Amino acid sequence: MTKKLRIGLAAMLVPAAFLLSIPALAAEPDTARFQLERSGDHFVRLDRKTGAMSVCQDQGGNLVCRMAADERSAYDDELDRLSDRVTKLEKTVASNKGSSLPDDAEIDRTLGIMQKFMRGFMGMAKEFQNEEPNTKPLPQKT
């Protein structure tokens, strides 16, 4: 993962962490979502909703959790994949120069289709105007 992407992610996570640290704005924790199990001198935290596992340690009375190594690797791989995808999309946009306008040939073809349609429609409208109105009374349906 590139340094620029890591800095960008950190810049997004810091404000989110700050907002969550304010008690009035933070939602109440879902105590049934996580399961903690002691394993030696640390804890393993299972997120029952996502299946993610974290390794947690008591540091100065606070439980500090970090992603498990295999999940961190999968997380980094996904970030790298998404970064590559963004780069490819940016190159595609740059090669199109941001222009998705049709060329002159496409415009001429479209105008030709529209003119043909309008001529046919106007011809049918003139035929209806030239027809004699039906002078027979309509049957009573009551």
Tab-separated table of N, CA and C in Angstrom:
chain	number	residue	atom	x	y	z
A	1	MET	N	0.848	-1.163	0.000
A	1	MET	CA	0.000	0.000	0.000
A	1	MET	C	0.895	1.228	0.000
A	2	THR	N	0.491	2.238	-0.742
A	2	THR	CA	1.335	3.411	-0.859
A	2	THR	C	1.256	4.272	0.383
A	3	LYS	N	2.313	5.034	0.589
A	3	LYS	CA	2.381	5.912	1.764
A	3	LYS	C	1.276	6.956	1.701
A	4	LYS	N	1.003	7.462	0.498
A	4	LYS	CA	-0.027	8.480	0.314
A	4	LYS	C	-1.399	7.943	0.722
A	5	LEU	N	-1.702	6.706	0.339
A	5	LEU	CA	-2.981	6.093	0.683
A	5	LEU	C	-3.092	5.872	2.182
A	6	ARG	N	-1.999	5.423	2.820
A	6	ARG	CA	-2.011	5.219	4.275
A	6	ARG	C	-2.251	6.534	5.012
A	7	ILE	N	-1.619	7.608	4.536
A	7	ILE	CA	-1.808	8.915	5.171
A	7	ILE	C	-3.248	9.367	4.997
A	8	GLY	N	-3.807	9.143	3.799
A	8	GLY	CA	-5.195	9.524	3.543
A	8	GLY	C	-6.158	8.766	4.435
A	9	LEU	N	-5.900	7.469	4.612
A	9	LEU	CA	-6.763	6.665	5.483
A	9	LEU	C	-6.648	7.131	6.926
A	10	ALA	N	-5.440	7.437	7.347
A	10	ALA	CA	-5.247	7.917	8.720
A	10	ALA	C	-5.966	9.241	8.916
A	11	ALA	N	-5.929	10.101	7.908
A	11	ALA	CA	-6.605	11.397	8.010
A	11	ALA	C	-8.113	11.227	8.144
A	12	MET	N	-8.667	10.166	7.555
A	12	MET	CA	-10.099	9.919	7.678
A	12	MET	C	-10.435	9.272	9.017
A	13	LEU	N	-9.542	8.446	9.537
A	13	LEU	CA	-9.828	7.724	10.767
A	13	LEU	C	-9.679	8.587	12.012
A	14	VAL	N	-8.783	9.558	12.001
A	14	VAL	CA	-8.564	10.386	13.189
A	14	VAL	C	-9.823	11.167	13.559
A	15	PRO	N	-10.508	11.880	12.607
A	15	PRO	CA	-11.741	12.569	13.000
A	15	PRO	C	-12.827	11.605	13.468
A	16	ALA	N	-12.910	10.431	12.852
A	16	ALA	CA	-13.920	9.456	13.266
A	16	ALA	C	-13.639	8.976	14.690
A	17	ALA	N	-12.379	8.730	15.007
A	17	ALA	CA	-12.022	8.292	16.359
A	17	ALA	C	-12.319	9.397	17.364
A	18	PHE	N	-12.087	10.640	16.988
A	18	PHE	CA	-12.379	11.756	17.885
A	18	PHE	C	-13.867	11.833	18.182
A	19	LEU	N	-14.708	11.729	17.132
A	19	LEU	CA	-16.153	11.795	17.341
A	19	LEU	C	-16.649	10.666	18.224
A	20	LEU	N	-16.075	9.488	18.058
A	20	LEU	CA	-16.514	8.354	18.866
A	20	LEU	C	-16.057	8.469	20.313
A	21	SER	N	-15.039	9.290	20.551
A	21	SER	CA	-14.564	9.443	21.923
A	21	SER	C	-15.428	10.411	22.723
A	22	ILE	N	-16.315	11.160	22.072
A	22	ILE	CA	-17.206	12.082	22.767
A	22	ILE	C	-18.421	11.290	23.237
A	23	PRO	N	-18.637	11.156	24.541
A	23	PRO	CA	-19.722	10.317	25.048
A	23	PRO	C	-21.097	10.720	24.555
A	24	ALA	N	-21.367	12.000	24.395
A	24	ALA	CA	-22.705	12.434	23.985
A	24	ALA	C	-23.014	12.015	22.560
A	25	LEU	N	-21.991	11.903	21.717
A	25	LEU	CA	-22.221	11.557	20.317
A	25	LEU	C	-22.081	10.067	20.046
A	26	ALA	N	-21.394	9.363	20.918
A	26	ALA	CA	-21.138	7.942	20.672
A	26	ALA	C	-22.391	7.126	20.971
A	27	ALA	N	-22.645	6.149	20.110
A	27	ALA	CA	-23.769	5.252	20.341
A	27	ALA	C	-23.396	4.284	21.456
A	28	GLU	N	-24.393	3.779	22.128
A	28	GLU	CA	-24.113	2.807	23.179
A	28	GLU	C	-23.538	1.542	22.556
A	29	PRO	N	-22.511	0.954	23.175
A	29	PRO	CA	-21.890	-0.234	22.590
A	29	PRO	C	-22.853	-1.422	22.599
A	30	ASP	N	-22.723	-2.225	21.567
A	30	ASP	CA	-23.525	-3.445	21.459
A	30	ASP	C	-22.762	-4.550	22.185
A	31	THR	N	-23.131	-4.813	23.443
A	31	THR	CA	-22.379	-5.752	24.272
A	31	THR	C	-22.507	-7.182	23.776
A	32	ALA	N	-23.564	-7.502	23.049
A	32	ALA	CA	-23.736	-8.861	22.546
A	32	ALA	C	-22.951	-9.094	21.262
A	33	ARG	N	-22.426	-8.032	20.667
A	33	ARG	CA	-21.736	-8.170	19.385
A	33	ARG	C	-20.359	-8.803	19.534
A	34	PHE	N	-19.656	-8.485	20.625
A	34	PHE	CA	-18.285	-8.953	20.795
A	34	PHE	C	-18.194	-9.996	21.894
A	35	GLN	N	-17.282	-10.925	21.698
A	35	GLN	CA	-17.012	-11.951	22.702
A	35	GLN	C	-15.523	-11.910	23.006
A	36	LEU	N	-15.167	-11.797	24.288
A	36	LEU	CA	-13.764	-11.761	24.715
A	36	LEU	C	-13.392	-13.079	25.374
A	37	GLU	N	-12.235	-13.596	25.000
A	37	GLU	CA	-11.711	-14.824	25.607
A	37	GLU	C	-10.266	-14.567	25.985
A	38	ARG	N	-9.909	-14.929	27.236
A	38	ARG	CA	-8.526	-14.767	27.679
A	38	ARG	C	-7.669	-15.845	27.024
A	39	SER	N	-6.489	-15.427	26.575
A	39	SER	CA	-5.537	-16.353	25.980
A	39	SER	C	-4.146	-15.928	26.454
A	40	GLY	N	-3.696	-16.517	27.554
A	40	GLY	CA	-2.396	-16.147	28.107
A	40	GLY	C	-2.453	-14.755	28.711
A	41	ASP	N	-1.554	-13.868	28.249
A	41	ASP	CA	-1.512	-12.514	28.808
A	41	ASP	C	-2.333	-11.512	27.991
A	42	HIS	N	-3.104	-11.999	27.017
A	42	HIS	CA	-3.923	-11.104	26.202
A	42	HIS	C	-5.332	-11.691	26.040
A	43	PHE	N	-6.172	-10.978	25.327
A	43	PHE	CA	-7.525	-11.432	25.038
A	43	PHE	C	-7.698	-11.550	23.527
A	44	VAL	N	-8.592	-12.426	23.128
A	44	VAL	CA	-8.997	-12.511	21.733
A	44	VAL	C	-10.438	-12.023	21.681
A	45	ARG	N	-10.681	-11.023	20.830
A	45	ARG	CA	-12.020	-10.456	20.703
A	45	ARG	C	-12.613	-10.910	19.374
A	46	LEU	N	-13.779	-11.527	19.436
A	46	LEU	CA	-14.491	-11.984	18.247
A	46	LEU	C	-15.666	-11.046	17.996
A	47	ASP	N	-15.717	-10.511	16.802
A	47	ASP	CA	-16.862	-9.699	16.387
A	47	ASP	C	-17.889	-10.672	15.817
A	48	ARG	N	-18.963	-10.893	16.548
A	48	ARG	CA	-19.972	-11.870	16.132
A	48	ARG	C	-20.721	-11.447	14.880
A	49	LYS	N	-20.687	-10.177	14.568
A	49	LYS	CA	-21.397	-9.686	13.386
A	49	LYS	C	-20.589	-9.931	12.109
A	50	THR	N	-19.282	-9.638	12.153
A	50	THR	CA	-18.454	-9.744	10.948
A	50	THR	C	-17.535	-10.956	10.948
A	51	GLY	N	-17.309	-11.545	12.122
A	51	GLY	CA	-16.388	-12.667	12.222
A	51	GLY	C	-14.941	-12.236	12.379
A	52	ALA	N	-14.686	-10.928	12.426
A	52	ALA	CA	-13.311	-10.426	12.566
A	52	ALA	C	-12.791	-10.725	13.966
A	53	MET	N	-11.498	-11.061	14.030
A	53	MET	CA	-10.865	-11.347	15.316
A	53	MET	C	-9.765	-10.329	15.567
A	54	SER	N	-9.669	-9.903	16.821
A	54	SER	CA	-8.648	-8.944	17.226
A	54	SER	C	-7.922	-9.484	18.443
A	55	VAL	N	-6.670	-9.099	18.570
A	55	VAL	CA	-5.882	-9.439	19.748
A	55	VAL	C	-5.852	-8.195	20.622
A	56	CYS	N	-6.263	-8.338	21.898
A	56	CYS	CA	-6.383	-7.202	22.803
A	56	CYS	C	-5.462	-7.380	23.998
A	57	GLN	N	-4.912	-6.259	24.466
A	57	GLN	CA	-4.054	-6.273	25.652
A	57	GLN	C	-4.462	-5.135	26.573
A	58	ASP	N	-4.286	-5.372	27.875
A	58	ASP	CA	-4.562	-4.355	28.873
A	58	ASP	C	-3.356	-3.440	28.939
A	59	GLN	N	-3.559	-2.169	28.618
A	59	GLN	CA	-2.465	-1.196	28.660
A	59	GLN	C	-2.920	-0.015	29.516
A	60	GLY	N	-2.454	-0.002	30.742
A	60	GLY	CA	-2.786	1.090	31.657
A	60	GLY	C	-4.262	1.160	31.987
A	61	GLY	N	-4.904	0.042	32.104
A	61	GLY	CA	-6.322	0.014	32.441
A	61	GLY	C	-7.237	0.124	31.237
A	62	ASN	N	-6.683	0.275	30.044
A	62	ASN	CA	-7.470	0.333	28.808
A	62	ASN	C	-7.216	-0.912	27.984
A	63	LEU	N	-8.261	-1.441	27.407
A	63	LEU	CA	-8.131	-2.604	26.545
A	63	LEU	C	-7.867	-2.106	25.126
A	64	VAL	N	-6.666	-2.390	24.615
A	64	VAL	CA	-6.260	-1.940	23.294
A	64	VAL	C	-6.260	-3.152	22.368
A	65	CYS	N	-7.033	-3.057	21.278
A	65	CYS	CA	-7.185	-4.186	20.361
A	65	CYS	C	-6.574	-3.871	19.008
A	66	ARG	N	-5.950	-4.887	18.429
A	66	ARG	CA	-5.368	-4.781	17.087
A	66	ARG	C	-5.833	-5.985	16.280
A	67	MET	N	-5.962	-5.767	14.972
A	67	MET	CA	-6.395	-6.861	14.111
A	67	MET	C	-5.416	-8.019	14.196
A	68	ALA	N	-5.959	-9.220	14.076
A	68	ALA	CA	-5.106	-10.404	14.045
A	68	ALA	C	-4.251	-10.343	12.784
A	69	ALA	N	-3.089	-11.002	12.816
A	69	ALA	CA	-2.122	-10.912	11.717
A	69	ALA	C	-2.710	-11.323	10.377
A	70	ASP	N	-3.475	-12.430	10.340
A	70	ASP	CA	-4.021	-12.878	9.064
A	70	ASP	C	-5.076	-11.914	8.540
A	71	GLU	N	-5.857	-11.299	9.440
A	71	GLU	CA	-6.848	-10.321	9.008
A	71	GLU	C	-6.172	-9.033	8.562
A	72	ARG	N	-5.084	-8.668	9.209
A	72	ARG	CA	-4.340	-7.465	8.809
A	72	ARG	C	-3.795	-7.654	7.407
A	73	SER	N	-3.297	-8.848	7.129
A	73	SER	CA	-2.772	-9.146	5.799
A	73	SER	C	-3.893	-9.062	4.756
A	74	ALA	N	-5.048	-9.634	5.059
A	74	ALA	CA	-6.184	-9.578	4.139
A	74	ALA	C	-6.645	-8.133	3.956
A	75	TYR	N	-6.644	-7.358	5.036
A	75	TYR	CA	-7.024	-5.948	4.981
A	75	TYR	C	-6.065	-5.169	4.076
A	76	ASP	N	-4.764	-5.379	4.267
A	76	ASP	CA	-3.766	-4.707	3.435
A	76	ASP	C	-3.896	-5.121	1.975
A	77	ASP	N	-4.137	-6.419	1.729
A	77	ASP	CA	-4.317	-6.897	0.355
A	77	ASP	C	-5.514	-6.219	-0.310
A	78	GLU	N	-6.603	-6.089	0.433
A	78	GLU	CA	-7.805	-5.444	-0.114
A	78	GLU	C	-7.544	-3.964	-0.398
A	79	LEU	N	-6.829	-3.295	0.489
A	79	LEU	CA	-6.473	-1.894	0.243
A	79	LEU	C	-5.596	-1.757	-0.998
A	80	ASP	N	-4.649	-2.660	-1.164
A	80	ASP	CA	-3.792	-2.638	-2.351
A	80	ASP	C	-4.610	-2.869	-3.617
A	81	ARG	N	-5.545	-3.825	-3.561
A	81	ARG	CA	-6.392	-4.122	-4.725
A	81	ARG	C	-7.232	-2.903	-5.089
A	82	LEU	N	-7.818	-2.268	-4.084
A	82	LEU	CA	-8.650	-1.097	-4.342
A	82	LEU	C	-7.818	0.076	-4.846
A	83	SER	N	-6.604	0.207	-4.314
A	83	SER	CA	-5.711	1.269	-4.777
A	83	SER	C	-5.363	1.069	-6.254
A	84	ASP	N	-5.069	-0.175	-6.644
A	84	ASP	CA	-4.778	-0.475	-8.046
A	84	ASP	C	-5.986	-0.174	-8.927
A	85	ARG	N	-7.159	-0.511	-8.435
A	85	ARG	CA	-8.397	-0.268	-9.206
A	85	ARG	C	-8.615	1.226	-9.408
A	86	VAL	N	-8.399	2.002	-8.348
A	86	VAL	CA	-8.550	3.457	-8.456
A	86	VAL	C	-7.549	4.017	-9.462
A	87	THR	N	-6.324	3.534	-9.407
A	87	THR	CA	-5.297	4.002	-10.342
A	87	THR	C	-5.704	3.710	-11.781
A	88	LYS	N	-6.206	2.497	-12.042
A	88	LYS	CA	-6.641	2.139	-13.397
A	88	LYS	C	-7.805	3.019	-13.847
A	89	LEU	N	-8.754	3.262	-12.951
A	89	LEU	CA	-9.890	4.117	-13.298
A	89	LEU	C	-9.447	5.545	-13.584
A	90	GLU	N	-8.504	6.045	-12.789
A	90	GLU	CA	-7.989	7.393	-13.022
A	90	GLU	C	-7.288	7.478	-14.370
A	91	LYS	N	-6.540	6.443	-14.743
A	91	LYS	CA	-5.872	6.428	-16.050
A	91	LYS	C	-6.895	6.392	-17.178
A	92	THR	N	-7.963	5.621	-16.998
A	92	THR	CA	-9.022	5.552	-18.014
A	92	THR	C	-9.677	6.910	-18.203
A	93	VAL	N	-9.984	7.561	-17.096
A	93	VAL	CA	-10.603	8.889	-17.169
A	93	VAL	C	-9.649	9.872	-17.831
A	94	ALA	N	-8.368	9.804	-17.470
A	94	ALA	CA	-7.384	10.714	-18.050
A	94	ALA	C	-7.221	10.471	-19.546
A	95	SER	N	-7.276	9.212	-19.963
A	95	SER	CA	-7.115	8.921	-21.394
A	95	SER	C	-8.329	9.383	-22.192
A	96	ASN	N	-9.497	9.439	-21.554
A	96	ASN	CA	-10.694	9.963	-22.211
A	96	ASN	C	-10.760	11.477	-22.103
A	97	LYS	N	-9.824	12.036	-21.388
A	97	LYS	CA	-9.749	13.480	-21.146
A	97	LYS	C	-11.051	13.996	-20.548
A	98	GLY	N	-11.725	13.133	-19.798
A	98	GLY	CA	-12.958	13.535	-19.134
A	98	GLY	C	-14.106	13.799	-20.081
A	99	SER	N	-13.925	13.510	-21.364
A	99	SER	CA	-14.956	13.816	-22.351
A	99	SER	C	-15.749	12.575	-22.701
A	100	SER	N	-17.039	12.659	-22.502
A	100	SER	CA	-17.899	11.557	-22.920
A	100	SER	C	-18.899	12.063	-23.950
A	101	LEU	N	-18.582	13.197	-24.593
A	101	LEU	CA	-19.474	13.758	-25.603
A	101	LEU	C	-19.361	12.971	-26.899
A	102	PRO	N	-20.475	12.850	-27.619
A	102	PRO	CA	-20.422	12.120	-28.899
A	102	PRO	C	-19.670	12.926	-29.950
A	103	ASP	N	-19.108	12.208	-30.922
A	103	ASP	CA	-18.415	12.899	-32.010
A	103	ASP	C	-19.436	13.361	-33.057
A	104	ASP	N	-18.959	14.081	-34.090
A	104	ASP	CA	-19.857	14.654	-35.099
A	104	ASP	C	-20.645	13.589	-35.849
A	105	ALA	N	-20.037	12.450	-36.134
A	105	ALA	CA	-20.732	11.387	-36.855
A	105	ALA	C	-21.908	10.850	-36.042
A	106	GLU	N	-21.710	10.684	-34.729
A	106	GLU	CA	-22.807	10.208	-33.876
A	106	GLU	C	-23.933	11.230	-33.794
A	107	ILE	N	-23.571	12.512	-33.736
A	107	ILE	CA	-24.588	13.569	-33.691
A	107	ILE	C	-25.381	13.586	-34.996
A	108	ASP	N	-24.686	13.516	-36.136
A	108	ASP	CA	-25.375	13.513	-37.437
A	108	ASP	C	-26.311	12.319	-37.564
A	109	ARG	N	-25.886	11.167	-37.134
A	109	ARG	CA	-26.719	9.960	-37.191
A	109	ARG	C	-27.970	10.132	-36.322
A	110	THR	N	-27.788	10.666	-35.114
A	110	THR	CA	-28.912	10.866	-34.209
A	110	THR	C	-29.899	11.880	-34.780
A	111	LEU	N	-29.381	12.974	-35.339
A	111	LEU	CA	-30.270	13.973	-35.942
A	111	LEU	C	-31.034	13.389	-37.133
A	112	GLY	N	-30.380	12.553	-37.911
A	112	GLY	CA	-31.050	11.901	-39.040
A	112	GLY	C	-32.209	11.029	-38.577
A	113	ILE	N	-31.999	10.287	-37.519
A	113	ILE	CA	-33.068	9.439	-36.972
A	113	ILE	C	-34.220	10.303	-36.471
A	114	MET	N	-33.894	11.390	-35.784
A	114	MET	CA	-34.933	12.269	-35.258
A	114	MET	C	-35.724	12.930	-36.387
A	115	GLN	N	-35.045	13.361	-37.449
A	115	GLN	CA	-35.733	13.982	-38.583
A	115	GLN	C	-36.661	12.984	-39.270
A	116	LYS	N	-36.197	11.770	-39.448
A	116	LYS	CA	-37.025	10.738	-40.075
A	116	LYS	C	-38.272	10.470	-39.236
A	117	PHE	N	-38.101	10.395	-37.936
A	117	PHE	CA	-39.230	10.173	-37.034
A	117	PHE	C	-40.232	11.325	-37.128
A	118	MET	N	-39.736	12.568	-37.071
A	118	MET	CA	-40.630	13.732	-37.102
A	118	MET	C	-41.366	13.839	-38.438
A	119	ARG	N	-40.690	13.544	-39.542
A	119	ARG	CA	-41.362	13.582	-40.863
A	119	ARG	C	-42.485	12.553	-40.916
A	120	GLY	N	-42.230	11.357	-40.427
A	120	GLY	CA	-43.270	10.325	-40.402
A	120	GLY	C	-44.428	10.711	-39.516
A	121	PHE	N	-44.130	11.279	-38.365
A	121	PHE	CA	-45.180	11.685	-37.429
A	121	PHE	C	-46.025	12.811	-38.024
A	122	MET	N	-45.373	13.812	-38.603
A	122	MET	CA	-46.105	14.931	-39.200
A	122	MET	C	-46.941	14.461	-40.387
A	123	GLY	N	-46.432	13.488	-41.156
A	123	GLY	CA	-47.211	12.929	-42.271
A	123	GLY	C	-48.485	12.261	-41.774
A	124	MET	N	-48.384	11.499	-40.700
A	124	MET	CA	-49.583	10.853	-40.136
A	124	MET	C	-50.555	11.897	-39.609
A	125	ALA	N	-50.054	12.950	-38.989
A	125	ALA	CA	-50.935	13.998	-38.468
A	125	ALA	C	-51.685	14.675	-39.615
A	126	LYS	N	-51.026	14.937	-40.749
A	126	LYS	CA	-51.700	15.559	-41.902
A	126	LYS	C	-52.761	14.628	-42.475
A	127	GLU	N	-52.483	13.323	-42.520
A	127	GLU	CA	-53.475	12.355	-43.011
A	127	GLU	C	-54.726	12.380	-42.144
A	128	PHE	N	-54.560	12.449	-40.849
A	128	PHE	CA	-55.714	12.495	-39.949
A	128	PHE	C	-56.501	13.793	-40.142
A	129	GLN	N	-55.815	14.891	-40.415
A	129	GLN	CA	-56.516	16.160	-40.635
A	129	GLN	C	-57.321	16.117	-41.927
A	130	ASN	N	-56.820	15.435	-42.952
A	130	ASN	CA	-57.478	15.396	-44.258
A	130	ASN	C	-58.640	14.406	-44.312
A	131	GLU	N	-58.724	13.497	-43.387
A	131	GLU	CA	-59.821	12.541	-43.384
A	131	GLU	C	-61.124	13.254	-43.077
A	132	GLU	N	-62.206	12.776	-43.713
A	132	GLU	CA	-63.526	13.349	-43.439
A	132	GLU	C	-64.004	12.829	-42.105
A	133	PRO	N	-64.609	13.688	-41.333
A	133	PRO	CA	-65.106	13.217	-40.045
A	133	PRO	C	-66.255	12.241	-40.233
A	134	ASN	N	-66.388	11.313	-39.370
A	134	ASN	CA	-67.450	10.316	-39.413
A	134	ASN	C	-68.749	11.017	-39.023
A	135	THR	N	-69.703	11.041	-39.948
A	135	THR	CA	-70.969	11.743	-39.702
A	135	THR	C	-72.015	10.854	-39.094
A	136	LYS	N	-71.768	9.586	-38.981
A	136	LYS	CA	-72.719	8.681	-38.387
A	136	LYS	C	-72.763	8.932	-36.885
A	137	PRO	N	-73.987	8.913	-36.312
A	137	PRO	CA	-74.054	9.081	-34.859
A	137	PRO	C	-73.500	7.861	-34.143
A	138	LEU	N	-72.920	8.096	-33.013
A	138	LEU	CA	-72.368	7.006	-32.222
A	138	LEU	C	-73.508	6.215	-31.586
A	139	PRO	N	-73.400	4.909	-31.495
A	139	PRO	CA	-74.473	4.103	-30.901
A	139	PRO	C	-74.609	4.406	-29.422
A	140	GLN	N	-75.846	4.307	-28.947
A	140	GLN	CA	-76.132	4.521	-27.528
A	140	GLN	C	-75.758	3.256	-26.764
A	141	LYS	N	-75.063	3.393	-25.703
A	141	LYS	CA	-74.618	2.226	-24.943
A	141	LYS	C	-75.350	2.108	-23.623
A	142	THR	N	-76.430	2.860	-23.473
A	142	THR	CA	-77.168	2.764	-22.199
A	142	THR	C	-78.378	1.907	-22.300
